[in-house]
Short mmCIF file of N, CA and C in Angstrom, two decimals:
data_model
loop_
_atom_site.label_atom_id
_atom_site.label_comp_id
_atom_site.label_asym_id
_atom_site.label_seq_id
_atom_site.Cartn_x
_atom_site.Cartn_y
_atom_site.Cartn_z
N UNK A 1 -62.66 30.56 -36.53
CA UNK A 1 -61.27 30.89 -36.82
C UNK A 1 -60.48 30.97 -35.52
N UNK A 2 -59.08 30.95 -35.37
CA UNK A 2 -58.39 30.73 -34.44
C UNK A 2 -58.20 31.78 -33.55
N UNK A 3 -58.36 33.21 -34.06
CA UNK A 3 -58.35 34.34 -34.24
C UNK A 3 -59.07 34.61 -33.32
N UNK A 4 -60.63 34.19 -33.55
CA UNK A 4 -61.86 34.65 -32.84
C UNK A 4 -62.21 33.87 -31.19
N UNK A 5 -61.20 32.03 -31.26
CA UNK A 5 -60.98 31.63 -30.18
C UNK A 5 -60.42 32.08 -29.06
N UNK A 6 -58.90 32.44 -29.95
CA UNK A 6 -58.12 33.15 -28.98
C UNK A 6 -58.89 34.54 -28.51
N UNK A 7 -59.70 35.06 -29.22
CA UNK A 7 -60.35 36.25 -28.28
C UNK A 7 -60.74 36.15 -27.43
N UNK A 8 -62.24 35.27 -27.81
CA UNK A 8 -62.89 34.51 -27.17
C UNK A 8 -62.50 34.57 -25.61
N UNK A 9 -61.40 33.67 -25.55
CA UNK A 9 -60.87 33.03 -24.27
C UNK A 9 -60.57 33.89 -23.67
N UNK A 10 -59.44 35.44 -24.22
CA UNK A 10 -58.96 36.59 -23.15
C UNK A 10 -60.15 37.33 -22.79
N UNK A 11 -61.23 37.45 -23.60
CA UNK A 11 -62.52 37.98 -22.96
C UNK A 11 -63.48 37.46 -22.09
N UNK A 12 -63.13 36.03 -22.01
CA UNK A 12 -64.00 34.81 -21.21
C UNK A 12 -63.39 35.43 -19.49
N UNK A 13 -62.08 35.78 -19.88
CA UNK A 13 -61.34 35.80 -18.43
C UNK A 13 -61.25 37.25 -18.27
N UNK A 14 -61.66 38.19 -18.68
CA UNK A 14 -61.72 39.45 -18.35
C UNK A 14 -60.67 40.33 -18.57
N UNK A 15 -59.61 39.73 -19.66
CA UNK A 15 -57.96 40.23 -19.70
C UNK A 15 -58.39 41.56 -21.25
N UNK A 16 -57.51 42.18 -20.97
CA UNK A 16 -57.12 43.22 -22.23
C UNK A 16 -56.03 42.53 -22.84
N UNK A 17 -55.94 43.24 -24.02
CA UNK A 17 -54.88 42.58 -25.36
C UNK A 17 -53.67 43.41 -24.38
N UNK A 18 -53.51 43.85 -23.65
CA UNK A 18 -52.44 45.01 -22.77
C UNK A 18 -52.17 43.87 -21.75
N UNK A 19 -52.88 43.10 -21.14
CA UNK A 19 -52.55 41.92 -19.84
C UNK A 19 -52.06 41.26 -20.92
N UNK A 20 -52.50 40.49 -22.05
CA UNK A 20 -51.90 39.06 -22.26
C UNK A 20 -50.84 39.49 -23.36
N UNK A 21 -50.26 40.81 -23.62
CA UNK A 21 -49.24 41.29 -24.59
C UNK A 21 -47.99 41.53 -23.12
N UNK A 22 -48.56 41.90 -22.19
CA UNK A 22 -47.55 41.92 -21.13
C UNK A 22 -47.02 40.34 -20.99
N UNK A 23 -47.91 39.39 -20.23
CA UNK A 23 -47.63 38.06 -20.18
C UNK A 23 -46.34 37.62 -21.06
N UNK A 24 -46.96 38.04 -22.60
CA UNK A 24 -46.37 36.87 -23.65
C UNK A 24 -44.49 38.09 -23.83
N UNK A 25 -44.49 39.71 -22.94
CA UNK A 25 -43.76 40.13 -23.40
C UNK A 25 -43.24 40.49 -24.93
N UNK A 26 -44.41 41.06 -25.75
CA UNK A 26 -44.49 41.73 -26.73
C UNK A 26 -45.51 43.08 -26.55
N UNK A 27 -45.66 43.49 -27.29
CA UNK A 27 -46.55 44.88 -27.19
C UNK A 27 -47.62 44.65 -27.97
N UNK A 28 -48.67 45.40 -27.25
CA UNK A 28 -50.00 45.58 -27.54
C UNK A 28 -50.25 45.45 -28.84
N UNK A 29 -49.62 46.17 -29.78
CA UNK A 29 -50.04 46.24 -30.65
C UNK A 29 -49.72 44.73 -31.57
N UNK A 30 -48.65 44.46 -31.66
CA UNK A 30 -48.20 43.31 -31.89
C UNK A 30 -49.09 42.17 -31.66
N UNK A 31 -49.46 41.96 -30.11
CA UNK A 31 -50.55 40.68 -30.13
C UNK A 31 -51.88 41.22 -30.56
N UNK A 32 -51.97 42.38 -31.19
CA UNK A 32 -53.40 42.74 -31.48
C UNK A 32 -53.59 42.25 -32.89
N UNK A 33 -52.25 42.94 -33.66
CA UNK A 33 -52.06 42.33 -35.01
C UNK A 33 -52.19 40.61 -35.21
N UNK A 34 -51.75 40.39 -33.96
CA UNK A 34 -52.18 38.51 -33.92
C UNK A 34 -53.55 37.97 -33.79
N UNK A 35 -54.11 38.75 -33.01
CA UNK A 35 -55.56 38.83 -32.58
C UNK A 35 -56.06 38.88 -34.01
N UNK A 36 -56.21 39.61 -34.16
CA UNK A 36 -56.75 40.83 -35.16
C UNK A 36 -56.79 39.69 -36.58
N UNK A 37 -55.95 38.89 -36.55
CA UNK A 37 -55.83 38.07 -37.79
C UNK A 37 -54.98 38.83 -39.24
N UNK A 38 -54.06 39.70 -38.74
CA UNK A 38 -52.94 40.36 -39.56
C UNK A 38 -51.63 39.81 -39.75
N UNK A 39 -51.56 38.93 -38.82
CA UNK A 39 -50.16 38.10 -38.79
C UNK A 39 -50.68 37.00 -37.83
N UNK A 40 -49.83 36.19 -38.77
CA UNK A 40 -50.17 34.33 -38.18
C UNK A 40 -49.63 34.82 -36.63
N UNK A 41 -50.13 34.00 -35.92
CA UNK A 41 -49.31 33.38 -34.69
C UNK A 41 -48.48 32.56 -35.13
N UNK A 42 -47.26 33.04 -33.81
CA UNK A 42 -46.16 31.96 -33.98
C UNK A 42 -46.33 30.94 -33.14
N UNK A 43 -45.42 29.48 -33.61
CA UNK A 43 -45.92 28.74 -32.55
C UNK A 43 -44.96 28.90 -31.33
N UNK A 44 -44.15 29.65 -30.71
CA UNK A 44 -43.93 30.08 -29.61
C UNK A 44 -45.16 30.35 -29.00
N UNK A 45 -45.23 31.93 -29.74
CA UNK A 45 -46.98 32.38 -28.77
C UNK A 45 -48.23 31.49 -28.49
N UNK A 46 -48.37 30.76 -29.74
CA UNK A 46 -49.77 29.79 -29.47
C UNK A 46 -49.51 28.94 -27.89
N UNK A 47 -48.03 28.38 -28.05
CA UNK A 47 -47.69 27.33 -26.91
C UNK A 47 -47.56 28.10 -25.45
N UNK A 48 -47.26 29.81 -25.48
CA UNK A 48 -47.69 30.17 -24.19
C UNK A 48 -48.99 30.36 -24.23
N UNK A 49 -49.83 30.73 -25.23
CA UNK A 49 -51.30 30.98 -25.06
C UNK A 49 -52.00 29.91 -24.35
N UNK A 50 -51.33 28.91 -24.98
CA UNK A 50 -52.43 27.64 -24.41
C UNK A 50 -51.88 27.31 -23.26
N UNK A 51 -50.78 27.62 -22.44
CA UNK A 51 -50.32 27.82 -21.12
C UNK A 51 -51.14 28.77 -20.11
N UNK A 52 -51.37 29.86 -20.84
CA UNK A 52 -52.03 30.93 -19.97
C UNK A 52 -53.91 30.78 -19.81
N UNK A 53 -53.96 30.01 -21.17
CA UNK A 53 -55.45 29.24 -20.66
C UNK A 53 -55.56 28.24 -20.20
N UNK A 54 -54.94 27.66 -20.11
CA UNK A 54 -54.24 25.61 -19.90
C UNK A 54 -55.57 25.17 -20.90
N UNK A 55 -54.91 25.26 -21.88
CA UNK A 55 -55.90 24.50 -22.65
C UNK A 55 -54.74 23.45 -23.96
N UNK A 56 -55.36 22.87 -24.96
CA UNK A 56 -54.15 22.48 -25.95
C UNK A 56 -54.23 23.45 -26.92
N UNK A 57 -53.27 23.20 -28.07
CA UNK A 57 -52.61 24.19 -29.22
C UNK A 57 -53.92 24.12 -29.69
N UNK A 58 -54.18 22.22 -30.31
CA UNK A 58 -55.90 22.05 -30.80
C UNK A 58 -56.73 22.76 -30.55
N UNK A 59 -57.18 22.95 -29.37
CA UNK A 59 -58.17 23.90 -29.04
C UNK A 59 -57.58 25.19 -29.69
N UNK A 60 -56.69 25.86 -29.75
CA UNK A 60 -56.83 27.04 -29.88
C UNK A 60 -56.43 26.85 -31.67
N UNK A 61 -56.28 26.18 -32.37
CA UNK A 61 -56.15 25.80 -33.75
C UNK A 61 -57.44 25.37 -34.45
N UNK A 62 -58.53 25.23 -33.34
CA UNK A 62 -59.66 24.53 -34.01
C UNK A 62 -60.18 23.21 -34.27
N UNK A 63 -58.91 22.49 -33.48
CA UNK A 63 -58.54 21.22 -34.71
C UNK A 63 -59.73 20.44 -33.42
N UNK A 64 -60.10 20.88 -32.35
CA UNK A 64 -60.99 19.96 -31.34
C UNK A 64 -61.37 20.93 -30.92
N UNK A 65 -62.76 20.50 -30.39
CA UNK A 65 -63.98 21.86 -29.69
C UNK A 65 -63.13 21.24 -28.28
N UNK A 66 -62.71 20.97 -27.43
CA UNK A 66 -62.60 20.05 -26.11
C UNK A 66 -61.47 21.18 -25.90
N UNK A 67 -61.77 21.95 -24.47
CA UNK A 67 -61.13 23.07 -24.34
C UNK A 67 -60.00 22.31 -22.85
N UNK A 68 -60.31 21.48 -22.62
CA UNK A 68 -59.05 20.78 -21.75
C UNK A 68 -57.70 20.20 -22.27
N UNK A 69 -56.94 20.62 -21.41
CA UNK A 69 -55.40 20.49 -22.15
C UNK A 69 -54.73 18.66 -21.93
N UNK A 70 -54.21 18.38 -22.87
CA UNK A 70 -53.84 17.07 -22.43
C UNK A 70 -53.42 16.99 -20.96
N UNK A 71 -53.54 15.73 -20.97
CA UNK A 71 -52.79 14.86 -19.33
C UNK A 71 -51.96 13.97 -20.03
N UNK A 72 -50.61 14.11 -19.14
CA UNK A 72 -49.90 12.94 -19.25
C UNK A 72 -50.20 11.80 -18.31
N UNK A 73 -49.95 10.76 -19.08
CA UNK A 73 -50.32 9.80 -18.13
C UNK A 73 -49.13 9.07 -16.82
#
């Protein structure tokens, strides 16, 4: 689930739901409820998420295991 990626990844990097709720400028609780799988992500947040991991939306949607973010050519 997308849910468990996006964890995944802020725990891969050692961040609290408190670092990446600061980042995205919402509150803790708010990206927890996102986390948490209580409320969809918006695609604002997904598109900084996958900024703050540099990864693509895909990756964090599921839609590809391939955790590298496009290149333009």
């Amino acid at each position: 689930m997308t849910k468990e990626r996006i964890k995944g990844l802020r725990e891969d990097r050692d961040l609290t739901q408190q670092q990446i709720a600061d980042m995205l400028h919402i509150s803790r609780s708010v990206y927890s409820n996102y986390e948490n799988g209580y409320t969809p992500f918006p695609t604002d947040i997904l598109i900084q998420l996958s900024r703050i991991y540099s990864t693509s939306i895909d990756y964090l949607l599921e839609q590809t295991d391939n955790p590298d973010s496009y290149r333009e050519f």
